[in-house]
Amino acid sequence: MTARAGTAIDRAFFDRPVLDVARDLVGCVVAHEGTAGVIVETEAYHHTEPACHAYVGLTARTSVLYGDPGTAYVYRSYGIHALLNAVCEPREVGAAVLIRALEPLDGIDLMRERRGLDRLTDLCSGPGKLTQALGIELAENATSLLDGPVRVLPREGPPPRLVAGPRIGITKAAELPWRFCAAGSRHVSKPWPSAFRDSLGQES
DNA sequence: CATGGGATTGACT
DNA sequence: GTCAATCCCATGC
């Protein structure tokens, strides 16, 4: 279905500082089993700050974060939701980008069926929503994003304009502005305060 | 082995 | 605005 089926991102893309990857992933595509969406929101996590799971060092859970860049780290949140991350940086650095929201692209009927909702902006506007819409579960943890069941594909066209701000839903290191959104997107998990929108000149 | 805390969401007051 | 659902896993006894 998608014209991008043959293309791929290489491992070097993820083997870079996690903040750079978080910014560059906005506009890329995530695809899984016939469903796909354009990334409109990401967050960066790094083992040197306490909000990151890798902060505790190498354990059974964090071994994926200390694994190969370009690997999927999928974990269960609040006992209910599966959250999708892309492992970044060299193996000795525990770091990942949380994919927080997508703009639906392919397989939208299937997404609606899985989510039990119709509105396009409700399908993938949150980290737990997008995994449900795409059918991504814990089974995809530790699989390759380059040639595994879940793929990250390069963006076409120019880089989108970004808005940065503090990460959502965390209590530790909450001040770091490590959340990145496509400016003006209606598909992000939480809208920006109007003062932000005004100062950035977004239409709305 | 028991416990507690989440990188959330949806339903409800 | 509040709050419960529900599971994985790190930690501590």
PDB file of C-alpha atoms (C1' of nucleotides) in Angstrom:
ATOM      1  CA  MET A   1       0.000   0.000   0.000  1.00  0.00           C
ATOM      2  CA  THR A   2       2.602   2.510   1.032  1.00  0.00           C
ATOM      3  CA  ALA A   3       5.012   3.755  -1.596  1.00  0.00           C
ATOM      4  CA  ARG A   4       7.756   3.625   1.026  1.00  0.00           C
ATOM      5  CA  ALA A   5       7.746  -0.140   1.407  1.00  0.00           C
ATOM      6  CA  GLY A   6      11.230  -0.623  -0.009  1.00  0.00           C
ATOM      7  CA  THR A   7      13.031   2.239   1.692  1.00  0.00           C
ATOM      8  CA  ALA A   8      14.707   2.106   5.086  1.00  0.00           C
ATOM      9  CA  ILE A   9      16.641   4.120   7.610  1.00  0.00           C
ATOM     10  CA  ASP A  10      20.101   2.806   8.400  1.00  0.00           C
ATOM     11  CA  ARG A  11      21.528   2.057  11.799  1.00  0.00           C
ATOM     12  CA  ALA A  12      23.796   5.128  11.753  1.00  0.00           C
ATOM     13  CA  PHE A  13      20.702   7.333  11.975  1.00  0.00           C
ATOM     14  CA  PHE A  14      20.028   6.006  15.490  1.00  0.00           C
ATOM     15  CA  ASP A  15      23.719   5.820  16.493  1.00  0.00           C
ATOM     16  CA  ARG A  16      23.784   9.552  17.298  1.00  0.00           C
ATOM     17  CA  PRO A  17      22.971  11.835  20.268  1.00  0.00           C
ATOM     18  CA  VAL A  18      19.435  11.021  21.349  1.00  0.00           C
ATOM     19  CA  LEU A  19      18.281  14.669  21.160  1.00  0.00           C
ATOM     20  CA  ASP A  20      19.306  14.828  17.506  1.00  0.00           C
ATOM     21  CA  VAL A  21      17.468  11.603  16.732  1.00  0.00           C
ATOM     22  CA  ALA A  22      14.366  12.788  18.617  1.00  0.00           C
ATOM     23  CA  ARG A  23      14.239  15.931  16.469  1.00  0.00           C
ATOM     24  CA  ASP A  24      14.988  14.117  13.213  1.00  0.00           C
ATOM     25  CA  LEU A  25      12.346  11.420  13.806  1.00  0.00           C
ATOM     26  CA  VAL A  26       9.528  13.981  13.589  1.00  0.00           C
ATOM     27  CA  GLY A  27       8.220  13.627  10.040  1.00  0.00           C
ATOM     28  CA  CYS A  28       9.432  10.027   9.671  1.00  0.00           C
ATOM     29  CA  VAL A  29       6.981   7.153   9.307  1.00  0.00           C
ATOM     30  CA  VAL A  30       6.266   4.222  11.641  1.00  0.00           C
ATOM     31  CA  ALA A  31       4.753   1.174   9.933  1.00  0.00           C
ATOM     32  CA  HIS A  32       3.449  -2.135  11.299  1.00  0.00           C
ATOM     33  CA  GLU A  33       1.445  -4.788   9.463  1.00  0.00           C
ATOM     34  CA  GLY A  34      -0.378  -2.571   6.998  1.00  0.00           C
ATOM     35  CA  THR A  35      -0.838   0.386   9.319  1.00  0.00           C
ATOM     36  CA  ALA A  36       1.418   3.446   9.271  1.00  0.00           C
ATOM     37  CA  GLY A  37       1.589   7.015  10.527  1.00  0.00           C
ATOM     38  CA  VAL A  38       3.812  10.082  10.351  1.00  0.00           C
ATOM     39  CA  ILE A  39       5.603  10.889  13.627  1.00  0.00           C
ATOM     40  CA  VAL A  40       4.443  14.266  14.964  1.00  0.00           C
ATOM     41  CA  GLU A  41       5.680  14.043  18.589  1.00  0.00           C
ATOM     42  CA  THR A  42       8.744  12.521  20.303  1.00  0.00           C
ATOM     43  CA  GLU A  43      10.558  12.635  23.639  1.00  0.00           C
ATOM     44  CA  ALA A  44      14.223  11.896  24.387  1.00  0.00           C
ATOM     45  CA  TYR A  45      15.423   9.789  27.337  1.00  0.00           C
ATOM     46  CA  HIS A  46      19.051   9.328  28.427  1.00  0.00           C
ATOM     47  CA  HIS A  47      20.585   7.141  31.149  1.00  0.00           C
ATOM     48  CA  THR A  48      22.167  10.172  32.853  1.00  0.00           C
ATOM     49  CA  GLU A  49      18.757  11.556  33.944  1.00  0.00           C
ATOM     50  CA  PRO A  50      16.346   9.866  36.381  1.00  0.00           C
ATOM     51  CA  ALA A  51      13.231   9.821  34.192  1.00  0.00           C
ATOM     52  CA  CYS A  52      14.947   7.308  31.904  1.00  0.00           C
ATOM     53  CA  HIS A  53      14.468   3.604  32.648  1.00  0.00           C
ATOM     54  CA  ALA A  54      18.177   3.124  31.884  1.00  0.00           C
ATOM     55  CA  TYR A  55      19.048   5.403  34.834  1.00  0.00           C
ATOM     56  CA  VAL A  56      19.180   2.328  37.099  1.00  0.00           C
ATOM     57  CA  GLY A  57      21.934   0.805  34.966  1.00  0.00           C
ATOM     58  CA  LEU A  58      21.999  -2.541  33.201  1.00  0.00           C
ATOM     59  CA  THR A  59      19.168  -4.870  34.313  1.00  0.00           C
ATOM     60  CA  ALA A  60      16.994  -7.440  32.563  1.00  0.00           C
ATOM     61  CA  ARG A  61      14.557  -4.680  31.684  1.00  0.00           C
ATOM     62  CA  THR A  62      17.102  -2.112  30.488  1.00  0.00           C
ATOM     63  CA  SER A  63      19.302  -4.467  28.472  1.00  0.00           C
ATOM     64  CA  VAL A  64      17.388  -3.457  25.341  1.00  0.00           C
ATOM     65  CA  LEU A  65      18.162   0.225  26.005  1.00  0.00           C
ATOM     66  CA  TYR A  66      21.839  -0.699  26.239  1.00  0.00           C
ATOM     67  CA  GLY A  67      21.555  -2.718  23.037  1.00  0.00           C
ATOM     68  CA  ASP A  68      21.913  -1.879  19.363  1.00  0.00           C
ATOM     69  CA  PRO A  69      20.743   1.524  18.119  1.00  0.00           C
ATOM     70  CA  GLY A  70      17.726   1.100  15.861  1.00  0.00           C
ATOM     71  CA  THR A  71      16.080  -1.485  18.142  1.00  0.00           C
ATOM     72  CA  ALA A  72      12.483  -1.163  19.406  1.00  0.00           C
ATOM     73  CA  TYR A  73      12.061  -0.849  23.181  1.00  0.00           C
ATOM     74  CA  VAL A  74       8.431  -1.637  24.006  1.00  0.00           C
ATOM     75  CA  TYR A  75       7.291  -1.778  27.632  1.00  0.00           C
ATOM     76  CA  ARG A  76       4.010  -1.870  29.508  1.00  0.00           C
ATOM     77  CA  SER A  77       2.906   1.335  31.173  1.00  0.00           C
ATOM     78  CA  TYR A  78       0.427   1.476  34.058  1.00  0.00           C
ATOM     79  CA  GLY A  79      -0.347  -2.180  33.471  1.00  0.00           C
ATOM     80  CA  ILE A  80      -2.386  -1.335  30.404  1.00  0.00           C
ATOM     81  CA  HIS A  81      -0.543   0.366  27.570  1.00  0.00           C
ATOM     82  CA  ALA A  82       2.416  -0.617  25.411  1.00  0.00           C
ATOM     83  CA  LEU A  83       4.770   2.298  24.709  1.00  0.00           C
ATOM     84  CA  LEU A  84       7.120   2.341  21.695  1.00  0.00           C
ATOM     85  CA  ASN A  85      10.667   3.694  21.812  1.00  0.00           C
ATOM     86  CA  ALA A  86      13.605   3.716  19.402  1.00  0.00           C
ATOM     87  CA  VAL A  87      16.939   2.795  21.019  1.00  0.00           C
ATOM     88  CA  CYS A  88      19.688   5.328  20.217  1.00  0.00           C
ATOM     89  CA  GLU A  89      23.401   5.998  20.708  1.00  0.00           C
ATOM     90  CA  PRO A  90      26.204   3.410  21.019  1.00  0.00           C
ATOM     91  CA  ARG A  91      25.631   0.244  23.037  1.00  0.00           C
ATOM     92  CA  GLU A  92      27.300   1.559  26.193  1.00  0.00           C
ATOM     93  CA  VAL A  93      24.880   4.517  26.297  1.00  0.00           C
ATOM     94  CA  GLY A  94      21.328   3.747  27.455  1.00  0.00           C
ATOM     95  CA  ALA A  95      19.109   6.127  25.492  1.00  0.00           C
ATOM     96  CA  ALA A  96      15.869   6.038  23.516  1.00  0.00           C
ATOM     97  CA  VAL A  97      13.275   8.211  21.805  1.00  0.00           C
ATOM     98  CA  LEU A  98       9.660   7.710  22.904  1.00  0.00           C
ATOM     99  CA  ILE A  99       7.255   7.916  19.957  1.00  0.00           C
ATOM    100  CA  ARG A 100       4.335   9.869  21.449  1.00  0.00           C
ATOM    101  CA  ALA A 101       1.986  10.623  18.536  1.00  0.00           C
ATOM    102  CA  LEU A 102       1.401   9.929  14.844  1.00  0.00           C
ATOM    103  CA  GLU A 103      -0.647  11.376  12.056  1.00  0.00           C
ATOM    104  CA  PRO A 104      -2.506   8.359  10.591  1.00  0.00           C
ATOM    105  CA  LEU A 105      -1.335   7.497   7.074  1.00  0.00           C
ATOM    106  CA  ASP A 106      -2.142   3.888   6.087  1.00  0.00           C
ATOM    107  CA  GLY A 107      -4.586   1.272   7.380  1.00  0.00           C
ATOM    108  CA  ILE A 108      -6.869   3.884   8.895  1.00  0.00           C
ATOM    109  CA  ASP A 109      -9.937   1.608   8.850  1.00  0.00           C
ATOM    110  CA  LEU A 110      -7.989  -0.991  10.823  1.00  0.00           C
ATOM    111  CA  MET A 111      -6.866   1.704  13.266  1.00  0.00           C
ATOM    112  CA  ARG A 112     -10.477   2.782  13.775  1.00  0.00           C
ATOM    113  CA  GLU A 113     -11.489  -0.819  14.389  1.00  0.00           C
ATOM    114  CA  ARG A 114      -8.721  -1.393  16.949  1.00  0.00           C
ATOM    115  CA  ARG A 115      -9.359   1.898  18.740  1.00  0.00           C
ATOM    116  CA  GLY A 116     -13.157   1.767  18.563  1.00  0.00           C
ATOM    117  CA  LEU A 117     -13.171   5.424  17.516  1.00  0.00           C
ATOM    118  CA  ASP A 118     -13.666   7.337  14.276  1.00  0.00           C
ATOM    119  CA  ARG A 119     -12.021  10.735  14.636  1.00  0.00           C
ATOM    120  CA  LEU A 120      -8.629  10.841  12.930  1.00  0.00           C
ATOM    121  CA  THR A 121      -7.123  12.958  15.696  1.00  0.00           C
ATOM    122  CA  ASP A 122      -8.135  10.379  18.338  1.00  0.00           C
ATOM    123  CA  LEU A 123      -6.461   7.379  16.703  1.00  0.00           C
ATOM    124  CA  CYS A 124      -2.747   7.953  17.417  1.00  0.00           C
ATOM    125  CA  SER A 125      -2.596  11.127  19.572  1.00  0.00           C
ATOM    126  CA  GLY A 126      -0.758   9.538  22.500  1.00  0.00           C
ATOM    127  CA  PRO A 127       1.936   6.902  23.125  1.00  0.00           C
ATOM    128  CA  GLY A 128      -0.545   4.257  24.289  1.00  0.00           C
ATOM    129  CA  LYS A 129      -3.047   5.091  21.557  1.00  0.00           C
ATOM    130  CA  LEU A 130      -0.652   4.694  18.663  1.00  0.00           C
ATOM    131  CA  THR A 131       0.557   1.262  19.736  1.00  0.00           C
ATOM    132  CA  GLN A 132      -3.056   0.125  20.025  1.00  0.00           C
ATOM    133  CA  ALA A 133      -3.900   1.583  16.609  1.00  0.00           C
ATOM    134  CA  LEU A 134      -0.865  -0.046  14.952  1.00  0.00           C
ATOM    135  CA  GLY A 135      -1.195  -3.342  16.840  1.00  0.00           C
ATOM    136  CA  ILE A 136       2.217  -3.023  18.498  1.00  0.00           C
ATOM    137  CA  GLU A 137       2.605  -5.063  21.694  1.00  0.00           C
ATOM    138  CA  LEU A 138       5.296  -6.347  24.040  1.00  0.00           C
ATOM    139  CA  ALA A 139       6.102  -9.100  21.524  1.00  0.00           C
ATOM    140  CA  GLU A 140       7.780  -6.407  19.398  1.00  0.00           C
ATOM    141  CA  ASN A 141      10.185  -5.458  22.206  1.00  0.00           C
ATOM    142  CA  ALA A 142      13.842  -5.881  21.180  1.00  0.00           C
ATOM    143  CA  THR A 143      13.018  -6.280  17.470  1.00  0.00           C
ATOM    144  CA  SER A 144      14.824  -4.229  14.822  1.00  0.00           C
ATOM    145  CA  LEU A 145      13.243  -1.032  13.537  1.00  0.00           C
ATOM    146  CA  LEU A 146      15.380  -1.368  10.400  1.00  0.00           C
ATOM    147  CA  ASP A 147      14.198  -4.765   9.175  1.00  0.00           C
ATOM    148  CA  GLY A 148      11.837  -6.144  11.851  1.00  0.00           C
ATOM    149  CA  PRO A 149       8.032  -6.180  12.155  1.00  0.00           C
ATOM    150  CA  VAL A 150       7.912  -2.502  13.164  1.00  0.00           C
ATOM    151  CA  ARG A 151       9.719  -0.210  10.730  1.00  0.00           C
ATOM    152  CA  VAL A 152      10.818   3.400  10.860  1.00  0.00           C
ATOM    153  CA  LEU A 153      10.986   4.883   7.369  1.00  0.00           C
ATOM    154  CA  PRO A 154      12.634   8.132   6.267  1.00  0.00           C
ATOM    155  CA  ARG A 155      10.628  11.247   5.726  1.00  0.00           C
ATOM    156  CA  GLU A 156      10.076  12.607   2.273  1.00  0.00           C
ATOM    157  CA  GLY A 157      10.267  16.331   1.746  1.00  0.00           C
ATOM    158  CA  PRO A 158      11.722  19.010   4.013  1.00  0.00           C
ATOM    159  CA  PRO A 159      12.048  18.763   7.816  1.00  0.00           C
ATOM    160  CA  PRO A 160       8.941  20.004   9.637  1.00  0.00           C
ATOM    161  CA  ARG A 161       9.175  23.057  11.887  1.00  0.00           C
ATOM    162  CA  LEU A 162       9.511  21.913  15.509  1.00  0.00           C
ATOM    163  CA  VAL A 163       8.265  23.093  18.886  1.00  0.00           C
ATOM    164  CA  ALA A 164      10.241  21.971  21.985  1.00  0.00           C
ATOM    165  CA  GLY A 165       8.987  21.785  25.565  1.00  0.00           C
ATOM    166  CA  PRO A 166       9.074  19.749  28.788  1.00  0.00           C
ATOM    167  CA  ARG A 167       8.275  16.044  28.667  1.00  0.00           C
ATOM    168  CA  ILE A 168       4.785  14.874  29.618  1.00  0.00           C
ATOM    169  CA  GLY A 169       3.664  12.717  32.528  1.00  0.00           C
ATOM    170  CA  ILE A 170       6.955  12.397  34.409  1.00  0.00           C
ATOM    171  CA  THR A 171       7.916  13.512  37.915  1.00  0.00           C
ATOM    172  CA  LYS A 172      11.704  13.301  37.695  1.00  0.00           C
ATOM    173  CA  ALA A 173      13.806  15.646  35.539  1.00  0.00           C
ATOM    174  CA  ALA A 174      10.517  17.198  34.449  1.00  0.00           C
ATOM    175  CA  GLU A 175      12.187  20.505  33.578  1.00  0.00           C
ATOM    176  CA  LEU A 176      14.233  19.259  30.631  1.00  0.00           C
ATOM    177  CA  PRO A 177      12.779  20.516  27.303  1.00  0.00           C
ATOM    178  CA  TRP A 178      13.158  17.157  25.592  1.00  0.00           C
ATOM    179  CA  ARG A 179       9.745  16.912  23.942  1.00  0.00           C
ATOM    180  CA  PHE A 180       9.530  17.739  20.238  1.00  0.00           C
ATOM    181  CA  CYS A 181       6.366  18.276  18.203  1.00  0.00           C
ATOM    182  CA  ALA A 182       5.623  19.165  14.617  1.00  0.00           C
ATOM    183  CA  ALA A 183       4.534  22.806  14.860  1.00  0.00           C
ATOM    184  CA  GLY A 184       0.814  23.226  14.331  1.00  0.00           C
ATOM    185  CA  SER A 185      -0.020  19.513  14.146  1.00  0.00           C
ATOM    186  CA  ARG A 186      -3.507  18.591  15.338  1.00  0.00           C
ATOM    187  CA  HIS A 187      -2.390  15.015  16.050  1.00  0.00           C
ATOM    188  CA  VAL A 188      -0.136  15.605  19.100  1.00  0.00           C
ATOM    189  CA  SER A 189      -1.003  14.119  22.511  1.00  0.00           C
ATOM    190  CA  LYS A 190      -1.457  17.444  24.282  1.00  0.00           C
ATOM    191  CA  PRO A 191      -1.922  20.849  22.649  1.00  0.00           C
ATOM    192  CA  TRP A 192       0.421  23.685  23.474  1.00  0.00           C
ATOM    193  CA  PRO A 193      -0.679  26.627  25.636  1.00  0.00           C
ATOM    194  CA  SER A 194      -2.142  29.383  23.513  1.00  0.00           C
ATOM    195  CA  ALA A 195       0.624  31.789  24.573  1.00  0.00           C
ATOM    196  CA  PHE A 196       3.126  29.359  23.024  1.00  0.00           C
ATOM    197  CA  ARG A 197       1.142  29.080  19.818  1.00  0.00           C
ATOM    198  CA  ASP A 198       0.817  32.821  19.515  1.00  0.00           C
ATOM    199  CA  SER A 199       4.485  33.512  20.140  1.00  0.00           C
ATOM    200  CA  LEU A 200       5.421  30.889  17.573  1.00  0.00           C
ATOM    201  CA  GLY A 201       3.051  32.246  14.986  1.00  0.00           C
ATOM    202  CA  GLN A 202       1.145  29.009  14.478  1.00  0.00           C
ATOM    203  CA  GLU A 203      -2.121  29.079  12.707  1.00  0.00           C
ATOM    204  CA  SER A 204      -5.002  27.466  14.545  1.00  0.00           C
TER     205      SER A 204
ATOM    206  C1'  DC B   1       8.879 -13.540  48.035  1.00  0.00           C
ATOM    207  C1'  DA B   2       6.002  -8.953  48.854  1.00  0.00           C
ATOM    208  C1'  DT B   3       5.568  -4.471  47.672  1.00  0.00           C
ATOM    209  C1'  DG B   4       5.202  -0.059  45.262  1.00  0.00           C
ATOM    210  C1'  DG B   5       5.518   2.911  41.485  1.00  0.00           C
ATOM    211  C1'  DG B   6       4.791   4.275  36.993  1.00  0.00           C
ATOM    212  C1'  DA B   7       7.181   7.755  29.905  1.00  0.00           C
ATOM    213  C1'  DT B   8      -1.470   6.570  30.214  1.00  0.00           C
ATOM    214  C1'  DT B   9      -6.102   6.587  29.069  1.00  0.00           C
ATOM    215  C1'  DG B  10     -11.016   7.036  29.440  1.00  0.00           C
ATOM    216  C1'  DA B  11     -14.928   7.607  32.304  1.00  0.00           C
ATOM    217  C1'  DC B  12     -16.971  10.384  35.517  1.00  0.00           C
ATOM    218  C1'  DT B  13     -18.135  14.717  39.051  1.00  0.00           C
TER     219       DT B  13
ATOM    220  C1'  DG C   1     -11.096  18.972  37.589  1.00  0.00           C
ATOM    221  C1'  DT C   2     -10.579  13.627  39.931  1.00  0.00           C
ATOM    222  C1'  DC C   3      -9.653   8.724  39.777  1.00  0.00           C
ATOM    223  C1'  DA C   4      -9.301   3.689  38.887  1.00  0.00           C
ATOM    224  C1'  DA C   5      -7.712  -0.006  35.867  1.00  0.00           C
ATOM    225  C1'  DT C   6      -3.880  -3.454  35.670  1.00  0.00           C
ATOM    226  C1'  DC C   7       0.980  -5.587  34.737  1.00  0.00           C
ATOM    227  C1'  DC C   8       5.878  -5.490  34.653  1.00  0.00           C
ATOM    228  C1'  DC C   9       9.896  -5.236  37.091  1.00  0.00           C
ATOM    229  C1'  DA C  10      13.298  -3.047  40.447  1.00  0.00           C
ATOM    230  C1'  DT C  11      13.958  -3.013  45.052  1.00  0.00           C
ATOM    231  C1'  DG C  12      14.121  -4.549  49.807  1.00  0.00           C
ATOM    232  C1'  DC C  13      13.261  -7.759  53.450  1.00  0.00           C
TER     233       DC C  13
END
